[in-house]
Short mmCIF file of N, CA and C in Angstrom, two decimals:
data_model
loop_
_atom_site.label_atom_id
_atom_site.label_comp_id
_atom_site.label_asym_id
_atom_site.label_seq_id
_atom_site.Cartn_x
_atom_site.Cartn_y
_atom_site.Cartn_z
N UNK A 919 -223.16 164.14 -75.08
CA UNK A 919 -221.86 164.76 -75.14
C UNK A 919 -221.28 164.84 -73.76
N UNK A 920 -220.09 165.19 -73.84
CA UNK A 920 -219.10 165.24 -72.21
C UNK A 920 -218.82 166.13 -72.31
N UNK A 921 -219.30 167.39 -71.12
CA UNK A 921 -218.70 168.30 -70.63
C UNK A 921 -217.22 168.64 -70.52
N UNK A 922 -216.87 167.38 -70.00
CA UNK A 922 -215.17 167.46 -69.71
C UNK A 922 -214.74 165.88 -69.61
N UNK A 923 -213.78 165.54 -70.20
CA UNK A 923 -213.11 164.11 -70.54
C UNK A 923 -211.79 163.79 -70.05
N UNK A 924 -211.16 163.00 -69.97
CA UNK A 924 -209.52 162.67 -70.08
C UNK A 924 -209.14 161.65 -70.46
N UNK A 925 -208.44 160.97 -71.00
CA UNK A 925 -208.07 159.60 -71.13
C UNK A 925 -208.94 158.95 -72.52
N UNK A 926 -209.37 159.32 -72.49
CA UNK A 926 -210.32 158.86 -73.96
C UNK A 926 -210.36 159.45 -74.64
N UNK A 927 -210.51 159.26 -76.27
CA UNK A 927 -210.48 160.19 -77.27
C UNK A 927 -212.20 159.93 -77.86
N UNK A 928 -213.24 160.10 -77.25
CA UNK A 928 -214.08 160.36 -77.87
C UNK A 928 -214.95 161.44 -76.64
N UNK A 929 -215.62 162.55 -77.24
CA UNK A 929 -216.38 163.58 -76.65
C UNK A 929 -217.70 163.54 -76.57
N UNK A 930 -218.32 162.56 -77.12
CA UNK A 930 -219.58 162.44 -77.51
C UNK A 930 -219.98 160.87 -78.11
N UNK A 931 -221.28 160.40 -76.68
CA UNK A 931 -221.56 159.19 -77.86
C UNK A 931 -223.16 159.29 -78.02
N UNK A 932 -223.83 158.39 -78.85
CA UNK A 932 -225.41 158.46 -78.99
C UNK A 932 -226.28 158.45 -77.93
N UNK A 933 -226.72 158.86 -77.67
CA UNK A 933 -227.88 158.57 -76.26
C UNK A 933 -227.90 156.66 -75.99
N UNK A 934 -228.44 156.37 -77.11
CA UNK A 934 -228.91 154.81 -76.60
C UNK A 934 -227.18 153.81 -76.79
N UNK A 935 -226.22 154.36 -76.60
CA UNK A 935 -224.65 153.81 -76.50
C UNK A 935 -224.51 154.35 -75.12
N UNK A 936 -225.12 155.42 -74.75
CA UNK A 936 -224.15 156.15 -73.79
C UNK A 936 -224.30 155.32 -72.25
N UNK A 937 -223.25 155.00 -71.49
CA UNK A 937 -223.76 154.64 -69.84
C UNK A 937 -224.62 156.08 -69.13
N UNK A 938 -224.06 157.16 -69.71
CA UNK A 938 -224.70 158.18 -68.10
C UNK A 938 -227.07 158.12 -68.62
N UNK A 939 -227.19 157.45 -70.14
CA UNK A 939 -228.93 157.64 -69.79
C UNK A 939 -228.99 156.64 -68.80
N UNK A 940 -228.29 155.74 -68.74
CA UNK A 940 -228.76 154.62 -67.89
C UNK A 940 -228.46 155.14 -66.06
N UNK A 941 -227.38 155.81 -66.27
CA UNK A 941 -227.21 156.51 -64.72
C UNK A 941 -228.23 157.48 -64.12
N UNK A 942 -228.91 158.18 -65.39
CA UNK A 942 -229.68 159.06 -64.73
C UNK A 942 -231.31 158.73 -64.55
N UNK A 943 -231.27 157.54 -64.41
CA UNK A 943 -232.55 156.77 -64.67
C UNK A 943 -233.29 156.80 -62.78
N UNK A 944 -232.36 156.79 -62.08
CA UNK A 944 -232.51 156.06 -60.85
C UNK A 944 -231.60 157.46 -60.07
N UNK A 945 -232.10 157.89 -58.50
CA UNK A 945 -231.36 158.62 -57.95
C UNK A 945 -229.73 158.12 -57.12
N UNK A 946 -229.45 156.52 -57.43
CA UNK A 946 -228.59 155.96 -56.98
C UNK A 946 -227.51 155.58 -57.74
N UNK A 947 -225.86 155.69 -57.05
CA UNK A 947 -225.04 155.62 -58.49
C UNK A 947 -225.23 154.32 -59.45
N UNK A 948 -224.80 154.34 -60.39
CA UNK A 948 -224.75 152.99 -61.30
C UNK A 948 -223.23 152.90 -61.47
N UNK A 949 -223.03 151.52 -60.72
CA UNK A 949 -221.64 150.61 -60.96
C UNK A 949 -221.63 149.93 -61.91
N UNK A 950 -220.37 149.78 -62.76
CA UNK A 950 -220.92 148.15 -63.73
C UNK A 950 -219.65 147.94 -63.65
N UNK A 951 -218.98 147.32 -62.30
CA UNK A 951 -217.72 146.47 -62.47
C UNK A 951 -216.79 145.97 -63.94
N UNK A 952 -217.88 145.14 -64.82
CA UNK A 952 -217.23 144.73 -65.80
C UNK A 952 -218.31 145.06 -66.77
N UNK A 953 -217.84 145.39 -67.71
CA UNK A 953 -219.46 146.12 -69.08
C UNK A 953 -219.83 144.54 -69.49
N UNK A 954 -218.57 143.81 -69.64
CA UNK A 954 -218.94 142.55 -71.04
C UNK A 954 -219.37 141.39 -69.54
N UNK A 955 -219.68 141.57 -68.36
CA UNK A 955 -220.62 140.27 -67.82
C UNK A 955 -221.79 141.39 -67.39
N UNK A 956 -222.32 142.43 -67.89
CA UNK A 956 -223.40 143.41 -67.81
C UNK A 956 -224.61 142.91 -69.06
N UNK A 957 -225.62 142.77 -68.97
CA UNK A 957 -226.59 142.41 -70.41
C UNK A 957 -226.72 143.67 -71.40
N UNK A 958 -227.24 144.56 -70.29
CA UNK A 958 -227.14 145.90 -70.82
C UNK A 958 -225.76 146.42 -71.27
N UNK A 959 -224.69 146.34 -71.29
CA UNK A 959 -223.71 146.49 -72.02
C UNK A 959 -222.64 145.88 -72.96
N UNK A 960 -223.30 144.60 -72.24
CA UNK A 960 -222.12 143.63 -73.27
C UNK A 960 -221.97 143.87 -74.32
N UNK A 961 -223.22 144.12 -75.46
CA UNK A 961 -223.02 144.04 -77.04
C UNK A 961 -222.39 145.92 -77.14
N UNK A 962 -222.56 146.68 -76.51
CA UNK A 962 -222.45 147.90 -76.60
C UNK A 962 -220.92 148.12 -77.38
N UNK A 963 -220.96 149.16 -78.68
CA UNK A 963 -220.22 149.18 -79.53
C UNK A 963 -218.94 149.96 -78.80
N UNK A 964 -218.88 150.92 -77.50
CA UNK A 964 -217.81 151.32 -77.21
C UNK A 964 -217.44 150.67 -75.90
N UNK A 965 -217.90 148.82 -75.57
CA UNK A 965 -217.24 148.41 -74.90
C UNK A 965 -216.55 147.49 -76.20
N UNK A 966 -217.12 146.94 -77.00
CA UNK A 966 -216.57 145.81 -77.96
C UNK A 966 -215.50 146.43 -78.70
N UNK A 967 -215.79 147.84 -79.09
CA UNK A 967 -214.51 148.23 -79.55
C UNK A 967 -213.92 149.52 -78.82
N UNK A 968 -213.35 150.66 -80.19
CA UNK A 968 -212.60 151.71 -79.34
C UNK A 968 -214.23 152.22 -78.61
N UNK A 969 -213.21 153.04 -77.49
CA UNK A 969 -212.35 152.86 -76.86
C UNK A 969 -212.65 151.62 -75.92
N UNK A 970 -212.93 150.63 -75.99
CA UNK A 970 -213.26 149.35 -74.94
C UNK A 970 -213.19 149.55 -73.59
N UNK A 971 -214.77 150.33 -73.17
CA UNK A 971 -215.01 150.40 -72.29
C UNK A 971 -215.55 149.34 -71.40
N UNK A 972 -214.47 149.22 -70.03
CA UNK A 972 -215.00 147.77 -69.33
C UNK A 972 -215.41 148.21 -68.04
N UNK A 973 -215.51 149.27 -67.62
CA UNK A 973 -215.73 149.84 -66.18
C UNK A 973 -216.68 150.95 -65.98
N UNK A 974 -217.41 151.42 -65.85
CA UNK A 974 -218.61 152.62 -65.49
C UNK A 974 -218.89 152.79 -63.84
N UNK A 975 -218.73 153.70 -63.69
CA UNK A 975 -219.08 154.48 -62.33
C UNK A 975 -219.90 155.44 -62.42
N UNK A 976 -220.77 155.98 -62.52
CA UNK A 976 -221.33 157.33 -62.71
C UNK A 976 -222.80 157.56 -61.38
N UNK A 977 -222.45 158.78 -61.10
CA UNK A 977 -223.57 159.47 -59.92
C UNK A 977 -224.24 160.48 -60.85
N UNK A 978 -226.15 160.50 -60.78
CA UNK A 978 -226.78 161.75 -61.09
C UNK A 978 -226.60 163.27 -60.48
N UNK A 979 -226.92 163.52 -61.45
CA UNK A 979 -226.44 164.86 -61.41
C UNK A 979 -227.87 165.70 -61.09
N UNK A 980 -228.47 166.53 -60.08
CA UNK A 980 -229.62 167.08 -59.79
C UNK A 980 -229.27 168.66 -60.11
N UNK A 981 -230.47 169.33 -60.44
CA UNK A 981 -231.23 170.50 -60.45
C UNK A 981 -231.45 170.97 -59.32
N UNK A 982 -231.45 172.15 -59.00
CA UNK A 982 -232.19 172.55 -57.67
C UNK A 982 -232.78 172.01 -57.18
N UNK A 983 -234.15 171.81 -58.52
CA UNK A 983 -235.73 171.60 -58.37
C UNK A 983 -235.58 170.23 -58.30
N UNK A 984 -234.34 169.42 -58.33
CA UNK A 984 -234.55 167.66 -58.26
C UNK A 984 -234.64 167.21 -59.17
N UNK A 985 -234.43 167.77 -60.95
CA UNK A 985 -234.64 166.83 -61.86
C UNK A 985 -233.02 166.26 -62.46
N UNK A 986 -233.29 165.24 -62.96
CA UNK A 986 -231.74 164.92 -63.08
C UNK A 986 -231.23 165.17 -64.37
N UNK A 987 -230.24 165.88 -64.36
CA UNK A 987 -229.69 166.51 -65.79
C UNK A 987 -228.71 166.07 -66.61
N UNK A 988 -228.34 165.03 -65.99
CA UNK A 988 -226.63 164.66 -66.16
C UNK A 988 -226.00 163.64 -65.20
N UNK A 989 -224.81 162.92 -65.51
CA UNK A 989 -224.45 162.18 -64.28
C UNK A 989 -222.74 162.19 -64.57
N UNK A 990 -221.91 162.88 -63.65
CA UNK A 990 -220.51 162.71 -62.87
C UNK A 990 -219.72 160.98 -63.37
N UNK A 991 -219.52 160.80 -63.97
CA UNK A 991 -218.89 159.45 -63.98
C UNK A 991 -217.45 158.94 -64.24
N UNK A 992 -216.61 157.98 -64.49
CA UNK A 992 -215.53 157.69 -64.68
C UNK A 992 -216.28 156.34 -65.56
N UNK A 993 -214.83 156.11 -66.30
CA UNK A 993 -214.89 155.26 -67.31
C UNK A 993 -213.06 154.20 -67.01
N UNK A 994 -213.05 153.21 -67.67
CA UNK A 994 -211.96 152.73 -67.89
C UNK A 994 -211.38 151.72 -68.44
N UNK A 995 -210.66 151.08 -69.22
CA UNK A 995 -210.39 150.04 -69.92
C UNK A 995 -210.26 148.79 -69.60
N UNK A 996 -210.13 148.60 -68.50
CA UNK A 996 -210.06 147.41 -67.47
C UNK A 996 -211.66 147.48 -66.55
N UNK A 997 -211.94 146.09 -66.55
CA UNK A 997 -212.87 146.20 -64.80
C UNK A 997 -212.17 146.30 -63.55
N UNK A 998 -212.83 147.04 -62.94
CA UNK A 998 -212.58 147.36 -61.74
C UNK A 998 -213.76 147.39 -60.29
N UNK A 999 -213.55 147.18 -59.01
CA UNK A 999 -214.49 147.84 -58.47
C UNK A 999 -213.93 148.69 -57.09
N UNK A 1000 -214.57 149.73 -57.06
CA UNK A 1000 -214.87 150.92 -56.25
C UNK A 1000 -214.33 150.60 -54.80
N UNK A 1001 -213.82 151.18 -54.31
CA UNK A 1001 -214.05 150.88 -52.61
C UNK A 1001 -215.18 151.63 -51.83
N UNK A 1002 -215.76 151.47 -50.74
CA UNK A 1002 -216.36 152.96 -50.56
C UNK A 1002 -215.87 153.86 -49.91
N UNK A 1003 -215.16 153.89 -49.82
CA UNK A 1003 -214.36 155.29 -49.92
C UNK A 1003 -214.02 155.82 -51.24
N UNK A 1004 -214.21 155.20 -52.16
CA UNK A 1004 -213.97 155.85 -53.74
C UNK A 1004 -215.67 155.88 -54.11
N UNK A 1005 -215.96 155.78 -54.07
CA UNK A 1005 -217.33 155.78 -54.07
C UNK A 1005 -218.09 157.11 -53.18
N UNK A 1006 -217.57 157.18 -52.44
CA UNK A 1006 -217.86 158.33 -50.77
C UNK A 1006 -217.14 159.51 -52.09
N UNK A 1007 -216.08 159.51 -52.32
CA UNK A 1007 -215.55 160.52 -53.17
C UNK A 1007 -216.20 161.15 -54.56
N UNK A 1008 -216.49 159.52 -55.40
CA UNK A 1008 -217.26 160.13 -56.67
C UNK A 1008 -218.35 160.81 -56.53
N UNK A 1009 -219.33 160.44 -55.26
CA UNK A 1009 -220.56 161.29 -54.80
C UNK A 1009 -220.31 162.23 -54.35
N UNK A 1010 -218.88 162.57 -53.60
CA UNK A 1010 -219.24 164.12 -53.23
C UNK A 1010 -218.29 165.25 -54.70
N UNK A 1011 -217.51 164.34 -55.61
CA UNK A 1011 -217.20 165.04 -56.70
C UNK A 1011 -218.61 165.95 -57.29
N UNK A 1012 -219.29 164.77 -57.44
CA UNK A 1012 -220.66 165.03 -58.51
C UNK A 1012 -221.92 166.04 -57.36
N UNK A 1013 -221.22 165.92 -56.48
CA UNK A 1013 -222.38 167.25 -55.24
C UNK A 1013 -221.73 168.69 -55.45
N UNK A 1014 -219.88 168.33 -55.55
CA UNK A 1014 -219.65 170.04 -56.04
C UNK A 1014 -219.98 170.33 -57.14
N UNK A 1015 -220.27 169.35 -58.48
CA UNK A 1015 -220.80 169.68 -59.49
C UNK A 1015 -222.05 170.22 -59.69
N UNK A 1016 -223.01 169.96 -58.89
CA UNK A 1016 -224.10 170.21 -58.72
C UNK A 1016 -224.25 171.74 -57.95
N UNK A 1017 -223.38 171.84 -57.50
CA UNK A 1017 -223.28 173.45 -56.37
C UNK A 1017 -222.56 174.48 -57.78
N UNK A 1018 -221.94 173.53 -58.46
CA UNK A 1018 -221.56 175.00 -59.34
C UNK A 1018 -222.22 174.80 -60.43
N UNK A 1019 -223.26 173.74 -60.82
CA UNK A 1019 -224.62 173.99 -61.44
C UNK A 1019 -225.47 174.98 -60.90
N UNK A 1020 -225.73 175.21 -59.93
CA UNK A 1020 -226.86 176.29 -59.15
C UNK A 1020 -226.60 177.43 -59.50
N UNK A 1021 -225.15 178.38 -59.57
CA UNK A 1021 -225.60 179.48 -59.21
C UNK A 1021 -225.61 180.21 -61.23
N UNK A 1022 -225.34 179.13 -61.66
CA UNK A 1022 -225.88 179.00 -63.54
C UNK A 1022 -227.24 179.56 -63.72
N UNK A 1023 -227.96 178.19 -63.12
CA UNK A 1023 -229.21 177.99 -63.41
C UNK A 1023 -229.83 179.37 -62.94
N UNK A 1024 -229.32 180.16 -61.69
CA UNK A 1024 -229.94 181.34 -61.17
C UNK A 1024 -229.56 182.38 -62.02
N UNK A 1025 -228.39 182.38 -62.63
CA UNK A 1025 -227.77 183.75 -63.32
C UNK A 1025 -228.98 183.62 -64.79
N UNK A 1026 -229.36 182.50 -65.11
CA UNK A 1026 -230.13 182.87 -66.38
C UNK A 1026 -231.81 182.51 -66.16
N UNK A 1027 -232.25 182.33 -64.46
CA UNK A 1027 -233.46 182.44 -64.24
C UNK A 1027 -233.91 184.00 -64.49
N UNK A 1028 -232.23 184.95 -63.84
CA UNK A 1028 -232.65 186.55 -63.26
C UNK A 1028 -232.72 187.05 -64.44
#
């Protein structure tokens, strides 16, 4: 499921459809310029159809303790790629996400 969305009308896809299991696999972001010259995504049912996803960006998302919970990403209908400076940005989006993960995780440790 997605925390928070825009531009797309779906809130939720299956684990083995979704790009962010594949983001949170590895502590480094996952790009996929174009989904349909990707192996791992080409046949994937929400690049082939709605919403025809052709672009994935997504950064993990850490725990205090370092485990990865989630991953920060953008999506989009077209391929695209990143500059790094957009890239420099999506990582420090997904670091304030992670800072206002923390003081969660503490309010229901106490």
């Amino acid at each position: 499921w997605y925390k928070a969305h825009h531009g797309f009308e779906f809130s939720e896809t299956s684990r083995d459809m979704g790009f962010c299991s594949h983001a949170i696999l590895g502590d480094d972001p996952l790009i996929v310029n174009d989904t349909l010259r990707d192996d791992r995504f080409a046949d994937n049912p929400v690049v082939l159809g709605d919403p025809h996803v052709r672009f994935y960006a997504g950064v993990p998302l850490h725990a205090a303790d370092g485990a990865r919970v989630g991953a920060f990403c953008i999506v989009d209908s077209k391929p695209r790629t990143l500059t790094p400076a957009q890239l420099r940005m999506l990582q420090d989006l997904a670091r304030l996400v992670e800072e206002e993960l923390e003081p969660r995780s503490e309010a229901k440790a106490g």
